[in-house]
Coordinates of C-alpha atoms in Angstrom, one line a residue:
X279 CA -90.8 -194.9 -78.7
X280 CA -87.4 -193.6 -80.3
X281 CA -88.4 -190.6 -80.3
X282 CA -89.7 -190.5 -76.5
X283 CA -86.1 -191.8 -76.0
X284 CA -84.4 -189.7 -77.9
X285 CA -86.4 -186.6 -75.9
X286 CA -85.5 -188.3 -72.5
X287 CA -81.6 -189.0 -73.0
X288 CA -81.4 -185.4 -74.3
X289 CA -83.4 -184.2 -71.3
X290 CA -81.3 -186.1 -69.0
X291 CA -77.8 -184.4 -70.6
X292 CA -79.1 -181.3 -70.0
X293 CA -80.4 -181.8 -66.6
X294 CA -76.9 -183.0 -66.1
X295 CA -75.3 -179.7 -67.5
X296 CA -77.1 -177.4 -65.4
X297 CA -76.2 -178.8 -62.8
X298 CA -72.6 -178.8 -63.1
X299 CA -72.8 -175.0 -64.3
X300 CA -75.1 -174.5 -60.8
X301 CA -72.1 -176.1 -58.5
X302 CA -69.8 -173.7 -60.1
X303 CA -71.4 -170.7 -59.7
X304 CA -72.0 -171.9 -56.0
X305 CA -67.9 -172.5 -55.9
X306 CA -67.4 -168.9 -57.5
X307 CA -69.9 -167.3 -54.9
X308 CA -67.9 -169.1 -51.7
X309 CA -64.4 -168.1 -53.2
X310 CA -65.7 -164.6 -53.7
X311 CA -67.3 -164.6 -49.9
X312 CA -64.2 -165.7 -48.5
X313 CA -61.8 -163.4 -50.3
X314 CA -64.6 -160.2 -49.2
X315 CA -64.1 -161.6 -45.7
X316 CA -60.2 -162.2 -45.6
X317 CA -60.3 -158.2 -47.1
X318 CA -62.4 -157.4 -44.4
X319 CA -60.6 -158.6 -42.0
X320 CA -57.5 -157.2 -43.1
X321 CA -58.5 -154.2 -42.8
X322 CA -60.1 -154.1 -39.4
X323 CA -56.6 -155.4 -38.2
X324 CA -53.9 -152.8 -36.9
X325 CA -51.0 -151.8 -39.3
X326 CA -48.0 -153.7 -38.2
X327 CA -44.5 -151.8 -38.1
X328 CA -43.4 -153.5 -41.4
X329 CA -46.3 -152.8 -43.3
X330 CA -47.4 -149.5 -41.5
X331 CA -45.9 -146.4 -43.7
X332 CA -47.3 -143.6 -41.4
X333 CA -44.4 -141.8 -39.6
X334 CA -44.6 -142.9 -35.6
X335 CA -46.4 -139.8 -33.4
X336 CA -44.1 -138.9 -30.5
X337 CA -46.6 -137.9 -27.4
X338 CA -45.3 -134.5 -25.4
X339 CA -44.3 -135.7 -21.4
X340 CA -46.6 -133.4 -19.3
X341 CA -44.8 -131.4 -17.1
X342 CA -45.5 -131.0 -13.3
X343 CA -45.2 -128.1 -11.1
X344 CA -41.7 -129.0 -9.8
X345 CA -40.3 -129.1 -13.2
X346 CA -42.4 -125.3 -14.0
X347 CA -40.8 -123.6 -11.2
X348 CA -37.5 -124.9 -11.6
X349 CA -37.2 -123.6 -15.1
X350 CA -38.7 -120.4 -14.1
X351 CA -36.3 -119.9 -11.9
X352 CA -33.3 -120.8 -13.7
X353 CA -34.8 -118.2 -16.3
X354 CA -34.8 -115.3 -13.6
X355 CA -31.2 -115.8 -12.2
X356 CA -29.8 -116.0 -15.6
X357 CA -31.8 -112.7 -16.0
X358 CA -31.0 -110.9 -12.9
X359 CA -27.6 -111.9 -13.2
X360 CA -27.0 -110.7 -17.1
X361 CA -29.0 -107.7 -16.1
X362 CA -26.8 -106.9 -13.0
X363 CA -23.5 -104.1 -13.7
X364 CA -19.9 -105.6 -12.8
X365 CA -18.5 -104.1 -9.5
X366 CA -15.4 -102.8 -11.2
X367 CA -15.4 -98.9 -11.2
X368 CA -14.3 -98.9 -15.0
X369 CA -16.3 -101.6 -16.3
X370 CA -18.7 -100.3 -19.6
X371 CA -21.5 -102.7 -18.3
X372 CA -25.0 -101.0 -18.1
X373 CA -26.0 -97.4 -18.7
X374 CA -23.9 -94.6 -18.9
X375 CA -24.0 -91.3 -18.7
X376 CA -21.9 -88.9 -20.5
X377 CA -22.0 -85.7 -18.9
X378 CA -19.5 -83.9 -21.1
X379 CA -17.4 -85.0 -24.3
X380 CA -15.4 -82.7 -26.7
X381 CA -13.2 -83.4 -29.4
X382 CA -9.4 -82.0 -28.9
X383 CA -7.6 -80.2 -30.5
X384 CA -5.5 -81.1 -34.2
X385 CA -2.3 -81.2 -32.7
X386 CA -3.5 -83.2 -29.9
X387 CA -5.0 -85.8 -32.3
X388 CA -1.9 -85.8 -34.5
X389 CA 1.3 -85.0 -31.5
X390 CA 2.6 -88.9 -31.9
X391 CA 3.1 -87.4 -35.7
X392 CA 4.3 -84.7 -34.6
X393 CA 6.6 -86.1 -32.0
X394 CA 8.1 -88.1 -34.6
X395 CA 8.9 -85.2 -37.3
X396 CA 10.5 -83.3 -34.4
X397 CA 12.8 -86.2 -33.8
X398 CA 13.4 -86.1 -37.2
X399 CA 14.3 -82.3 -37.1
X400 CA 16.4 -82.4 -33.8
X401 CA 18.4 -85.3 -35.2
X402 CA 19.1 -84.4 -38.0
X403 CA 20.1 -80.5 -37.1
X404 CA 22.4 -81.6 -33.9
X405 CA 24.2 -83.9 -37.0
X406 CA 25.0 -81.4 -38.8
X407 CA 26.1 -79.1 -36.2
X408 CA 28.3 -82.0 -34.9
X409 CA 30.0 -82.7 -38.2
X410 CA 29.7 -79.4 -40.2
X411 CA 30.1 -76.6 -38.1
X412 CA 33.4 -75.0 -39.7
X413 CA 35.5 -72.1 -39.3
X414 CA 37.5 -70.2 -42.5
X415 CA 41.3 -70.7 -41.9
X416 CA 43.5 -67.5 -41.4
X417 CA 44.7 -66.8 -44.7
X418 CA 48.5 -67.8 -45.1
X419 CA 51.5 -65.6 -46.5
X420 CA 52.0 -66.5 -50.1
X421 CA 48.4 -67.3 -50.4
X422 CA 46.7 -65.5 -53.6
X423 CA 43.1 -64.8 -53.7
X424 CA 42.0 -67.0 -56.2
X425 CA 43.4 -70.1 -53.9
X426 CA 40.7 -72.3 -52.4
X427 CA 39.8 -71.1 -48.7
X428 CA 40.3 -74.1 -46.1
X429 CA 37.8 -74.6 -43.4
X430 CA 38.3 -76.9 -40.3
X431 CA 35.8 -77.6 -37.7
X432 CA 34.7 -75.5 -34.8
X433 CA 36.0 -76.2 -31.5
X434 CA 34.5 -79.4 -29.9
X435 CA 32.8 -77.3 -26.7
X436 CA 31.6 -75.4 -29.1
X437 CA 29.6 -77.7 -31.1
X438 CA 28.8 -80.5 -28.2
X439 CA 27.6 -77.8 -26.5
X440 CA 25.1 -76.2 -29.4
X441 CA 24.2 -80.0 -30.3
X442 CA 22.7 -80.8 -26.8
X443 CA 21.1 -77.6 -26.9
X444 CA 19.4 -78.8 -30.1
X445 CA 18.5 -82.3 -28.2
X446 CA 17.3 -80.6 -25.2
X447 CA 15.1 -78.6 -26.9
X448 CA 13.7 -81.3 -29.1
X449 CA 13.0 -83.4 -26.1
X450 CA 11.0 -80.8 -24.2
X451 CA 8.9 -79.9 -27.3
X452 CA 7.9 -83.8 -27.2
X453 CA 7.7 -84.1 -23.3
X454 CA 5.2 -80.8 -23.6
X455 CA 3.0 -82.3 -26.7
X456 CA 2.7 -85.6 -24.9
X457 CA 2.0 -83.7 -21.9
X458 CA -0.9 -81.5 -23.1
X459 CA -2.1 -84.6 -24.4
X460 CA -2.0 -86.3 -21.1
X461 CA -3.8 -83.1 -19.8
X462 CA -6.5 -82.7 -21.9
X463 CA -9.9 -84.5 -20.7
X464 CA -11.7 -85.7 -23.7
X465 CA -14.4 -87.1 -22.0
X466 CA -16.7 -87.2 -18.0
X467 CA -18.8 -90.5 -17.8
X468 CA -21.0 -91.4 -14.9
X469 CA -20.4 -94.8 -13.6
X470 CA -24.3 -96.6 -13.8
X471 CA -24.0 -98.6 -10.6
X472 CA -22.1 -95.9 -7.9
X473 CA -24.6 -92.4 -9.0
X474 CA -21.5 -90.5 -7.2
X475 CA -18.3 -91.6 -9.2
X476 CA -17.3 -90.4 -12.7
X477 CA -14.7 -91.5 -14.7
X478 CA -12.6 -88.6 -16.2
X479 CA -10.8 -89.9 -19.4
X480 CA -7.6 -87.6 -21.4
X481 CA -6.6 -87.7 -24.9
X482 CA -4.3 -90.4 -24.0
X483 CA -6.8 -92.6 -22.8
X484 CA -8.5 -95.6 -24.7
X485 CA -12.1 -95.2 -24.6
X486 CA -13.5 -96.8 -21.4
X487 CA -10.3 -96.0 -19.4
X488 CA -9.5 -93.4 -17.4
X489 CA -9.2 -91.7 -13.3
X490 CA -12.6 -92.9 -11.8
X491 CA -13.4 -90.4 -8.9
X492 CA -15.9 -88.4 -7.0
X493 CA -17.9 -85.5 -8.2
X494 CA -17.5 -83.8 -5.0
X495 CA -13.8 -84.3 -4.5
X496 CA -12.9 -82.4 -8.4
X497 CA -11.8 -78.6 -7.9
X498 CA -12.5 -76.1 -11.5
X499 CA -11.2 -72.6 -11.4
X500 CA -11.3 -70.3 -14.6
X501 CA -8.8 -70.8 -17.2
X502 CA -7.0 -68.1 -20.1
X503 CA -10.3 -67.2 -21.1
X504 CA -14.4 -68.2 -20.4
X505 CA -13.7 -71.2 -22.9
X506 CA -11.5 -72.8 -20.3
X507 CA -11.6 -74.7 -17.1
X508 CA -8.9 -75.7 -15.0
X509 CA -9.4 -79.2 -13.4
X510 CA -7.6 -80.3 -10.3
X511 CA -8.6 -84.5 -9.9
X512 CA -7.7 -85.8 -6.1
X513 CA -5.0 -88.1 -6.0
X514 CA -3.1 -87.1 -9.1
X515 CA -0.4 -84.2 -9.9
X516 CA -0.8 -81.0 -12.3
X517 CA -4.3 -79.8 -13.0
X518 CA -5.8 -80.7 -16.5
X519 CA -7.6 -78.6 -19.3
X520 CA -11.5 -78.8 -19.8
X521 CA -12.4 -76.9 -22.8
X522 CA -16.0 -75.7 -23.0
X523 CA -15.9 -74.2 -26.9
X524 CA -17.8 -77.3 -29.0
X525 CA -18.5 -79.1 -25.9
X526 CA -21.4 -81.6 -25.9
X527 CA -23.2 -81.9 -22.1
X528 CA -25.3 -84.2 -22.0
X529 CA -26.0 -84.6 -25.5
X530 CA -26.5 -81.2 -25.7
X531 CA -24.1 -78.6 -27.3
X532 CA -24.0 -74.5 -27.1
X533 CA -21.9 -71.5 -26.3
X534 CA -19.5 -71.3 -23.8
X535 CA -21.8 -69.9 -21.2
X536 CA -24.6 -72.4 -22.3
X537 CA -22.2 -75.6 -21.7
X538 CA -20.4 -73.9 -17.9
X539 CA -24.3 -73.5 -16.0
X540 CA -25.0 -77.1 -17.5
X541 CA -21.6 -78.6 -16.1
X542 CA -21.8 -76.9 -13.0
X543 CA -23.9 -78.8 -11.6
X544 CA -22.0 -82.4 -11.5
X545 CA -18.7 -80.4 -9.6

């Protein structure tokens, strides 16, 4: 009778202690569930801006047809317009054409230099013709030859009168160097939007300056030799110097002969 006692008590304790360890697994299981569902739903749920890290997508506005052909046309008048020359006969806008170009001469590159060493020279000689142009003084009685000579100055007419001769002539070797360089024509362009006007430009002239004019109203005769031509442009005095030796026409360069029959036909 203990014994069955004994065996029932301990039978009951252990009935009792499986089922407290059931009810917790089942509490385990349920806490589990819900914390897989929570997850679950979660992640089904959109990011919000706090927690989203992905960089917001910008979506491109669709253009209509109004908007195309309004650009595209704002593209050709910007086009047409940077495409189209300037109306001013000297303006370097566009293509050109250079139908002759030669180099000129040394002198004519360097006559500013030269013009300023002849100002030099003529000053410098008409000063000492001014102030040391002398004459010996007759010798006087009682004068022994080894007594020193005495020189006094010419008369005045005589040396204001060689002293502007020396200025003269300096002044009109400068007027004829800047005048050969004022005669010399360096380069011919034709204009690119009037085919019939050229722009004849000197040694004097900046590049893209110069006498614009017609073709058909510029005169040549022969000059000293067959590597010369004589120029006569309308509406300006003299006639200028078109030198044919080392000539390039139209990018192309030959004797004397060779460059005259391929200039003659723009005159």
């Amino acid at each position: 009778m203990q014994r069955l006692a004994t065996a029932r008590l301990s039978g009951l304790g252990l009935s009792k202690y499986a089922a407290r360890t059931t009810n917790s697994l089942a509490v385990v299981v349920l806490v589990r569930r819900a914390s897989d569902l929570s997850r679950a739903r979660h992640m089904r749920s959109p990011p919000t801006p706090t927690t989203s890290t992905e960089p917001p997508s910008r979506i491109p506005k669709t253009l209509d047809g109004t908007h195309l052909n309004s650009a595209a046309d704002n593209a050709a008048r910007e086009t047409i317009a940077a495409a189209q020359p300037s109306d001013e006969p000297g303006s370097q806008t566009g293509k050109e054409e250079i139908l002759y170009e030669r180099s000129p001469s040394w002198w004519i590159k360097w006559v500013w230099v030269l013009i300023g060493m002849d100002i030099i020279w003529s000053g410098n000689f008409a000063e000492f013709i001014w102030n040391r142009w002398t004459r010996q003084v007759s010798d006087k009685k009682g004068q022994g030859p080894n007594d020193d000579v005495e020189w006094k100055p010419r008369p005045m007419w005589q040396r204001a009168g060689l002293t502007l001769l020396v200025l003269a002539g300096g002044t009109g070797i400068a007027l004829a160097l800047l005048l050969a360089q004022a005669r010399t024509i360096t380069r011919i362009i034709r204009l690119p939007r009037a085919s019939n006007q050229v722009r004849v430009e000197t040694a004097r002239n900046w590049h893209g300056k110069g006498r614009v004019v017609d073709p058909a109203d510029i005169t040549a005769r022969n000059g000293r030799d067959d590597t010369e031509l004589i120029i006569k442009l309308p509406h300006s005095r003299g006639e200028f110097l078109l030198g044919l030796d080392g000539a390039y026409v139209r990018g192309t360069t030959g004797d004397a002969s060779q460059v005259r029959s391929v200039l003659a036909p723009p005159f």
